[in-house]
Short mmCIF file of C-alpha atoms in Angstrom, two decimals:
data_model
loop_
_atom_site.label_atom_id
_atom_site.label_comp_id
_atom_site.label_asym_id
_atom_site.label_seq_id
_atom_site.Cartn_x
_atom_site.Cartn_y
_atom_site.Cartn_z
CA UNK I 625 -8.04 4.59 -21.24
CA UNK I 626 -10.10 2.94 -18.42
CA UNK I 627 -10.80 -0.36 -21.02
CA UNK I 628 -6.41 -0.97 -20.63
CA UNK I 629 -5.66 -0.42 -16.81
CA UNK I 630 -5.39 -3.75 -14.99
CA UNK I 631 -7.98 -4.76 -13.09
CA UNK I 632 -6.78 -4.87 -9.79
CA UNK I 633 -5.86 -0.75 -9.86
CA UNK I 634 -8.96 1.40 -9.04
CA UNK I 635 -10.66 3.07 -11.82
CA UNK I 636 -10.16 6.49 -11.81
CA UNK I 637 -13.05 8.55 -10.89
CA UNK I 638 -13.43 12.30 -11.71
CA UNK I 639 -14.71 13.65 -8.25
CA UNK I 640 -11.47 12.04 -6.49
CA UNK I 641 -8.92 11.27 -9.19
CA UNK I 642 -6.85 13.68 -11.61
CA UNK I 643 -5.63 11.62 -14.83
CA UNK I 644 -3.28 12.98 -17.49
CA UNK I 645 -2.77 11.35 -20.79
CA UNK I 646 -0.23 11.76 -23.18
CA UNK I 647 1.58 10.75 -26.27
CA UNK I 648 5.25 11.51 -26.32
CA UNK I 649 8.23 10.43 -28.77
CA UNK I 650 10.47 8.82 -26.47
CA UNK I 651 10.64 5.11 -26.05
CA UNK I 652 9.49 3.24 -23.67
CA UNK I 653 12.65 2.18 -22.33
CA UNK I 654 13.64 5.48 -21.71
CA UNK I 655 10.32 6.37 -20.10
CA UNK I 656 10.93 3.69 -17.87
CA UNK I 657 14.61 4.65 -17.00
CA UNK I 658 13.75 8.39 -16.60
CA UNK I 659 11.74 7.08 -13.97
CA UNK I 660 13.73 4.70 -12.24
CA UNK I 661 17.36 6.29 -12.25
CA UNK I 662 17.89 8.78 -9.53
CA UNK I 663 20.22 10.56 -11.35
CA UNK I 664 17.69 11.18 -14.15
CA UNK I 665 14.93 11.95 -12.17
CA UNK I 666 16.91 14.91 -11.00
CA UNK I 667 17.16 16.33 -13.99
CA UNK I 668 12.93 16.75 -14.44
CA UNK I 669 11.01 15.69 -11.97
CA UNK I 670 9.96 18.98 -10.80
CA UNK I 671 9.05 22.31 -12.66
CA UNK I 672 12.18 24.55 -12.92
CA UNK I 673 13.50 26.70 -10.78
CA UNK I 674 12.82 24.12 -8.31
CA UNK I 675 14.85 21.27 -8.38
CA UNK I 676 15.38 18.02 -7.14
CA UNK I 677 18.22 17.52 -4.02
CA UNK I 678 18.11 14.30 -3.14
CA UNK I 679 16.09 10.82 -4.34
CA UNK I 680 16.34 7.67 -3.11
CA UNK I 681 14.69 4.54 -4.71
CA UNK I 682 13.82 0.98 -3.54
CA UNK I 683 12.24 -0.42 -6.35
CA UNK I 684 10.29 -3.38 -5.12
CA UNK I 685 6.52 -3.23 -3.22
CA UNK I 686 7.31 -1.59 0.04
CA UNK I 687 10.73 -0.05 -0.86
CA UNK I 688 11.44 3.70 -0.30
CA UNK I 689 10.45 6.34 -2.72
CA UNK I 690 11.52 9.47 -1.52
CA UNK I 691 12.85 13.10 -2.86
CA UNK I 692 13.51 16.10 -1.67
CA UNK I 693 12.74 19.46 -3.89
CA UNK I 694 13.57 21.96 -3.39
CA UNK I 695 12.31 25.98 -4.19
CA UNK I 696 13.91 28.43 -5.46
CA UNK I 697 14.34 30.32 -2.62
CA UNK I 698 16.37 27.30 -0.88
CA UNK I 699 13.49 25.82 1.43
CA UNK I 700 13.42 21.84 0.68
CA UNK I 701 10.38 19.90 0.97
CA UNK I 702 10.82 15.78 1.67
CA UNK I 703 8.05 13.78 0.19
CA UNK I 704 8.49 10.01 1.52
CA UNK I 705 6.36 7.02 0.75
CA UNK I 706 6.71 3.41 -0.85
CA UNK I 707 6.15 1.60 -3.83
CA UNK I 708 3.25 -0.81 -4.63
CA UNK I 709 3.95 -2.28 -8.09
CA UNK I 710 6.91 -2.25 -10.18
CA UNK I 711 6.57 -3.81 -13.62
CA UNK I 712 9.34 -2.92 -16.07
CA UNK I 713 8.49 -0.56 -18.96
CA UNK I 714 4.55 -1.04 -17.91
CA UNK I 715 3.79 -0.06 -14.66
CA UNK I 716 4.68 1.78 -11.65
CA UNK I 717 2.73 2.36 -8.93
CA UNK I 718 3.79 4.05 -5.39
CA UNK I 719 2.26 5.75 -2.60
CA UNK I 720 3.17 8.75 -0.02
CA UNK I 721 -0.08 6.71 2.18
CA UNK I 722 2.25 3.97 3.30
CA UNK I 723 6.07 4.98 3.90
CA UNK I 724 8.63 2.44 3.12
CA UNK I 725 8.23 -1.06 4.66
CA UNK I 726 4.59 -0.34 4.20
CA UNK I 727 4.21 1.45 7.86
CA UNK I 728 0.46 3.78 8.31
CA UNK I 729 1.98 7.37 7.01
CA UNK I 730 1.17 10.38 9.17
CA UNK I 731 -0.51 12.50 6.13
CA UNK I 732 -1.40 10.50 3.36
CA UNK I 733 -2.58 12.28 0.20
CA UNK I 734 -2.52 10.03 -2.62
CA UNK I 735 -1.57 7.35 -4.67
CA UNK I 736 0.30 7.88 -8.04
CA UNK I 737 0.07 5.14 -10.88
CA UNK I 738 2.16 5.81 -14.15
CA UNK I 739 1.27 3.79 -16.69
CA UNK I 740 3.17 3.24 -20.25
CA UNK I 741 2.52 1.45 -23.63
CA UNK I 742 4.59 1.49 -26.59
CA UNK I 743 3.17 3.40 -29.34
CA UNK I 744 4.86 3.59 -32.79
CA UNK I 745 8.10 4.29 -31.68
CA UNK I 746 7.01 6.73 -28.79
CA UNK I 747 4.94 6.00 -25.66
CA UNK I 748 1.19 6.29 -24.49
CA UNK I 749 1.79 7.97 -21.28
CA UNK I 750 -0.85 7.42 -18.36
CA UNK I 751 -0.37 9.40 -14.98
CA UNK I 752 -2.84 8.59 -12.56
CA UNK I 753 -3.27 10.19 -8.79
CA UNK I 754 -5.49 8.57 -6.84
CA UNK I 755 -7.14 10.48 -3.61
CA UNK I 756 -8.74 9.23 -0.61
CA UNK I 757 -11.68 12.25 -1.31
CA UNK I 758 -12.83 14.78 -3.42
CA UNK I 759 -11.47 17.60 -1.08
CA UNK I 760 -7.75 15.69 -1.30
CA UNK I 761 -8.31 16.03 -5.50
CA UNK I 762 -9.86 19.85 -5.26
CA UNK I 763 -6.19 20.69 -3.14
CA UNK I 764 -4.33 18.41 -5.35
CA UNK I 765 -5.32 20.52 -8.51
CA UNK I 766 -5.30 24.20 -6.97
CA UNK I 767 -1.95 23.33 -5.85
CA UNK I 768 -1.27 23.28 -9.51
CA UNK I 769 -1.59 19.52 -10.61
CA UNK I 770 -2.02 19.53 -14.48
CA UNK I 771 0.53 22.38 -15.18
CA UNK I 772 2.97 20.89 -13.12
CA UNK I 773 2.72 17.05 -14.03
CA UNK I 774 2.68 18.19 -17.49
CA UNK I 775 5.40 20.56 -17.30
CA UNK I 776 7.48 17.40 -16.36
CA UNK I 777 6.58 15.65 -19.07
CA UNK I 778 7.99 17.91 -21.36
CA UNK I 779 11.20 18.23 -19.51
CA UNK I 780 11.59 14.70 -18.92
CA UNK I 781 11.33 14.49 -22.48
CA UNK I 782 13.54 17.12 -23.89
CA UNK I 783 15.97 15.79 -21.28
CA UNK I 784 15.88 11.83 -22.18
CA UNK I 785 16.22 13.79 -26.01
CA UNK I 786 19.59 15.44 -24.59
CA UNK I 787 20.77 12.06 -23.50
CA UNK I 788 20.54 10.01 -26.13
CA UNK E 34 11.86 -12.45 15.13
CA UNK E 35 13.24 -9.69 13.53
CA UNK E 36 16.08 -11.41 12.32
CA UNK E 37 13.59 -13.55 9.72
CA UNK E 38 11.33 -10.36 8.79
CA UNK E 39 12.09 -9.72 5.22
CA UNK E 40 14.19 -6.57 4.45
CA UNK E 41 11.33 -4.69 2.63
CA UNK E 42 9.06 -5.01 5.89
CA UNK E 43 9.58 -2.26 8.55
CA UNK E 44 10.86 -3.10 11.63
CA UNK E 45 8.40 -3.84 13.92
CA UNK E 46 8.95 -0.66 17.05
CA UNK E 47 8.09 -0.61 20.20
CA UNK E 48 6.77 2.85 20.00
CA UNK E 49 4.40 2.77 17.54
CA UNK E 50 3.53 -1.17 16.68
CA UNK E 51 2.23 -4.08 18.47
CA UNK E 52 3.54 -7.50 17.71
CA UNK E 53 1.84 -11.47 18.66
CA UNK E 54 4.26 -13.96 18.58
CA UNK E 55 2.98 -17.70 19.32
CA UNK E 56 3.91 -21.80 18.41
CA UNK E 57 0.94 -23.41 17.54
CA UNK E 58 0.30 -26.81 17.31
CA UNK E 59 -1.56 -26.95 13.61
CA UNK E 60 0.18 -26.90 10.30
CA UNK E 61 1.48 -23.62 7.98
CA UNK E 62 -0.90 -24.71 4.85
CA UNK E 63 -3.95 -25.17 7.64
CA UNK E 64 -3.38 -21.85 8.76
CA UNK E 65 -2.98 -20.22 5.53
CA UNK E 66 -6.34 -21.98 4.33
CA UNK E 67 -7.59 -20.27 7.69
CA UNK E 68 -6.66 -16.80 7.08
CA UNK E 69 -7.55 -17.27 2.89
CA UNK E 70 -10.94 -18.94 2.67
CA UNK E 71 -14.02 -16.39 3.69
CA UNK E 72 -16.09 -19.19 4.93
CA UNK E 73 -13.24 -20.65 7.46
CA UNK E 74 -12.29 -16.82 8.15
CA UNK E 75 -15.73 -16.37 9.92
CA UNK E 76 -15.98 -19.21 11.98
CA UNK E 77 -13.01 -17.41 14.12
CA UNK E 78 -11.77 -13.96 12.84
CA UNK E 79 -13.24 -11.99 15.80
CA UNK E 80 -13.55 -12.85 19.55
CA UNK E 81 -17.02 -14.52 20.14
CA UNK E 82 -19.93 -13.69 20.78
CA UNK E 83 -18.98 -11.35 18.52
CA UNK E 84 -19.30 -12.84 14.65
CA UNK E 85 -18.27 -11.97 10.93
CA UNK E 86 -21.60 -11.49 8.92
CA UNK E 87 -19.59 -10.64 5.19
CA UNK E 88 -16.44 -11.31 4.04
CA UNK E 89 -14.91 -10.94 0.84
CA UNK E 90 -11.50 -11.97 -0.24
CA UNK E 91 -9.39 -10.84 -3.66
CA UNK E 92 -6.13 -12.28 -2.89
CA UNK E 93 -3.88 -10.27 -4.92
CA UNK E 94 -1.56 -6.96 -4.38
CA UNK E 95 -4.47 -3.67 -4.56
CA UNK E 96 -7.47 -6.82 -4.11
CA UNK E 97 -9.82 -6.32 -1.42
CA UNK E 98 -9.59 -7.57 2.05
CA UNK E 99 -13.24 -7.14 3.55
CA UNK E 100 -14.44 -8.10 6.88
CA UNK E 101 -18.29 -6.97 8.34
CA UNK E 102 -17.97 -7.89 12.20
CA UNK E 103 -21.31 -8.13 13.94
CA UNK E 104 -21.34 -6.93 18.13
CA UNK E 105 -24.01 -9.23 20.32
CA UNK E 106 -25.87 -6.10 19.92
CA UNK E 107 -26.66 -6.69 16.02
CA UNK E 108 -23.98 -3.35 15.29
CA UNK E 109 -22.23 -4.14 12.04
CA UNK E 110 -18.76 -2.79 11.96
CA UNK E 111 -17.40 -3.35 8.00
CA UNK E 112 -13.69 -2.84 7.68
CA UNK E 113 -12.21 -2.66 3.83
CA UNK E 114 -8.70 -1.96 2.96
CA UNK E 115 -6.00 -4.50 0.20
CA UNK E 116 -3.62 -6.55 0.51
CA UNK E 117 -0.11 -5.48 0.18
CA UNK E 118 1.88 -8.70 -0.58
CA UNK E 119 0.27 -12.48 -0.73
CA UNK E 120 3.33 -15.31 -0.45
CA UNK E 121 1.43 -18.80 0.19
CA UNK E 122 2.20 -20.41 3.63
CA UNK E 123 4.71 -17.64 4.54
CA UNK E 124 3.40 -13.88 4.41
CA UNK E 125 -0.11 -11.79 3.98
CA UNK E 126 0.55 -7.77 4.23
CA UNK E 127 -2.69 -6.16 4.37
CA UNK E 128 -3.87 -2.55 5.06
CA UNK E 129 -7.09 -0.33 5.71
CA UNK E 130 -4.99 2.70 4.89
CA UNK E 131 -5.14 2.03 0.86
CA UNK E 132 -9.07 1.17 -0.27
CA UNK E 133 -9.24 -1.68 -2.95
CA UNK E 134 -7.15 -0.63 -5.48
CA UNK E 135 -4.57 1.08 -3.63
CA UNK E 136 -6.97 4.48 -3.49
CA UNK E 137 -5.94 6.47 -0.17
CA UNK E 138 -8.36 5.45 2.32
CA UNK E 139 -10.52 8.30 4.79
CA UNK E 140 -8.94 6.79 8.09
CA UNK E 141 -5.93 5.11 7.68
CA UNK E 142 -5.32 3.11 10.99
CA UNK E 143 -2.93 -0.02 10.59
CA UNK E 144 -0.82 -2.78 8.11
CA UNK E 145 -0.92 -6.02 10.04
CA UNK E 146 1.53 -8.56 8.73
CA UNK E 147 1.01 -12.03 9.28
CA UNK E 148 4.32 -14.35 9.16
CA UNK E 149 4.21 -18.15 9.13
CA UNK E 150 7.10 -20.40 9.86
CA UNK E 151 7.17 -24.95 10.19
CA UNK E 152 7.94 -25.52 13.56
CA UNK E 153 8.00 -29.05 13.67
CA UNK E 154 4.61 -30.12 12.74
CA UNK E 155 2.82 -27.12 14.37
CA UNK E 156 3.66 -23.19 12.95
CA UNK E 157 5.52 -20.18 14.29
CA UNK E 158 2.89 -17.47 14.19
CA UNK E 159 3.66 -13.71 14.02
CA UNK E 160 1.61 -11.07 13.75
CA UNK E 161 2.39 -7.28 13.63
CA UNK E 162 0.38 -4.66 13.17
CA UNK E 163 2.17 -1.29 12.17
CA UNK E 164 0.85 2.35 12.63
CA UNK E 165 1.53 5.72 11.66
CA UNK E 166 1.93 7.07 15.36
CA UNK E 167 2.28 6.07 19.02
CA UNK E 168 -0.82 7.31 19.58
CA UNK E 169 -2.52 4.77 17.01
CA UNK E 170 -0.71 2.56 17.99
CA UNK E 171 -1.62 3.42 21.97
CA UNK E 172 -5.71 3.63 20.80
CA UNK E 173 -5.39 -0.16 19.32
CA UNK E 174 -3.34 -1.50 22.56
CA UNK E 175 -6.65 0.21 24.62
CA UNK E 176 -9.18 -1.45 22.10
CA UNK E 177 -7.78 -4.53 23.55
CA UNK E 178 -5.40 -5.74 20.38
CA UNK E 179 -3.75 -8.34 22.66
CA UNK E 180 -6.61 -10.13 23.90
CA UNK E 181 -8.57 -9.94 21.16
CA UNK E 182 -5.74 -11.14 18.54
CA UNK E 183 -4.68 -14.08 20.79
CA UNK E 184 -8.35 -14.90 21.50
CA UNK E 185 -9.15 -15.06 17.59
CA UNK E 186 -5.88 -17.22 17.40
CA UNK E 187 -7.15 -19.70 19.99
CA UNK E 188 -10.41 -20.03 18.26
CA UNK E 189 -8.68 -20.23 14.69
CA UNK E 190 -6.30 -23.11 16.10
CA UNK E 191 -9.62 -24.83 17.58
CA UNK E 192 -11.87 -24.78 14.55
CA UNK E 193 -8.92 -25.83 12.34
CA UNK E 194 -8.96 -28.93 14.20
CA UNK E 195 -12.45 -29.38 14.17
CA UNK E 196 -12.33 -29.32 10.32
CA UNK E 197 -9.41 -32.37 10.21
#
């Protein structure tokens, strides 16, 4: 995977970095909408029961990236940041270390890169977080990182299915 | 100045950021060749007798911005972080709170944005540098941000005109 990211994104590195690769049967341009659509990001971003409340997107470097979720006992968690790159149906890169406009954040905890190639007539799906240290990745994945992130996948997928 | 900040910038506030505003008498594209070539960079980035021993210069969203400053002592104090947005002759957005690559840097501290106007045949010079907190942005005024930055200004504007 490393041989196809750009070369200005750092290379992921196993004692800091958690990387998920998949291959899916969606487009994608439907990838890429899932993604960038508010109201479909709703509907998967985060592992039922929680859900999504609110999402707001700026998509342009600097511009907001924020959603709520919230659990299913009713307590909602904001996670605000920015986005860094924003190339359709390729790339999308945002941060919760810089909140929108590009301002210092308070807690800064990583850097997500998602990135996409068509394959056949489904997608090569890269997710990428990037972390300042190897104690930021070890919290990362005990706070449940690869069954989450991949439980999204497979409802983002079943629900760009139910959409189309 | 705020008026001509583009949208996707923060607004600069008085709380928690620290803002230079000066006319100078030497052209935009002199000062952009200032701020873009390493080997002008270090004839005036830091207030002498201070001096920049390294610098090193990928000018590109996620490249590296790189500065080694050297006290009269022999100290060398490097200082990595990207830049955030590169517009020729009107805008550099860099950061040491993303590493190279947009990894989450250890200790996040400031984006300064640099904004260049024509104002007649000299330049309208702004430079802001954004943190997470009053209190980072309180530790920078006490490091001496406002003499130092219009010091390094004065020298820039001096060996610009040394070099026509």
């Amino acid at each position: 995977m490393t041989a196809s990211l750009p070369s200005h994104l750092a290379r992921p590195d196993p004692e800091r970095d958690l990387v998920i690769e998949r291959e899916i049967d969606v487009p994608v341009s439907l990838v890429w909408k899932a993604w960038t659509t508010p109201a479909h990001l709703r509907n998967w971003f985060v592992p039922r029961p929680w859900s999504v409340t609110d999402c707001e997107m700026d998509l342009r470097p600097g511009g907001i990236c924020r959603t709520v979720m919230r659990s299913p006992e009713g307590q909602e968690f904001p996670n605000v940041g920015c986005y860094l790159e924003v190339v359709p149906e390729q790339r999308l890169v945002f941060t919760d270390s810089l909140l929108p406009g590009f301002r210092p954040a308070p807690e800064p905890f990583f850097t997500a890169a998602l990135l996409l190639a068509p394959n056949g007539s489904g997608t090569r799906y890269t997710a990428i977080a990037f972390h300042g240290s190897d104690e930021a990745r070890r919290k990362h994945e005990a706070m449940g990182f690869y069954d989450g992130w991949n439980t999204v996948i497979d409802q983002m997928v079943e629900s760009i299915k139910q959409q189309r």
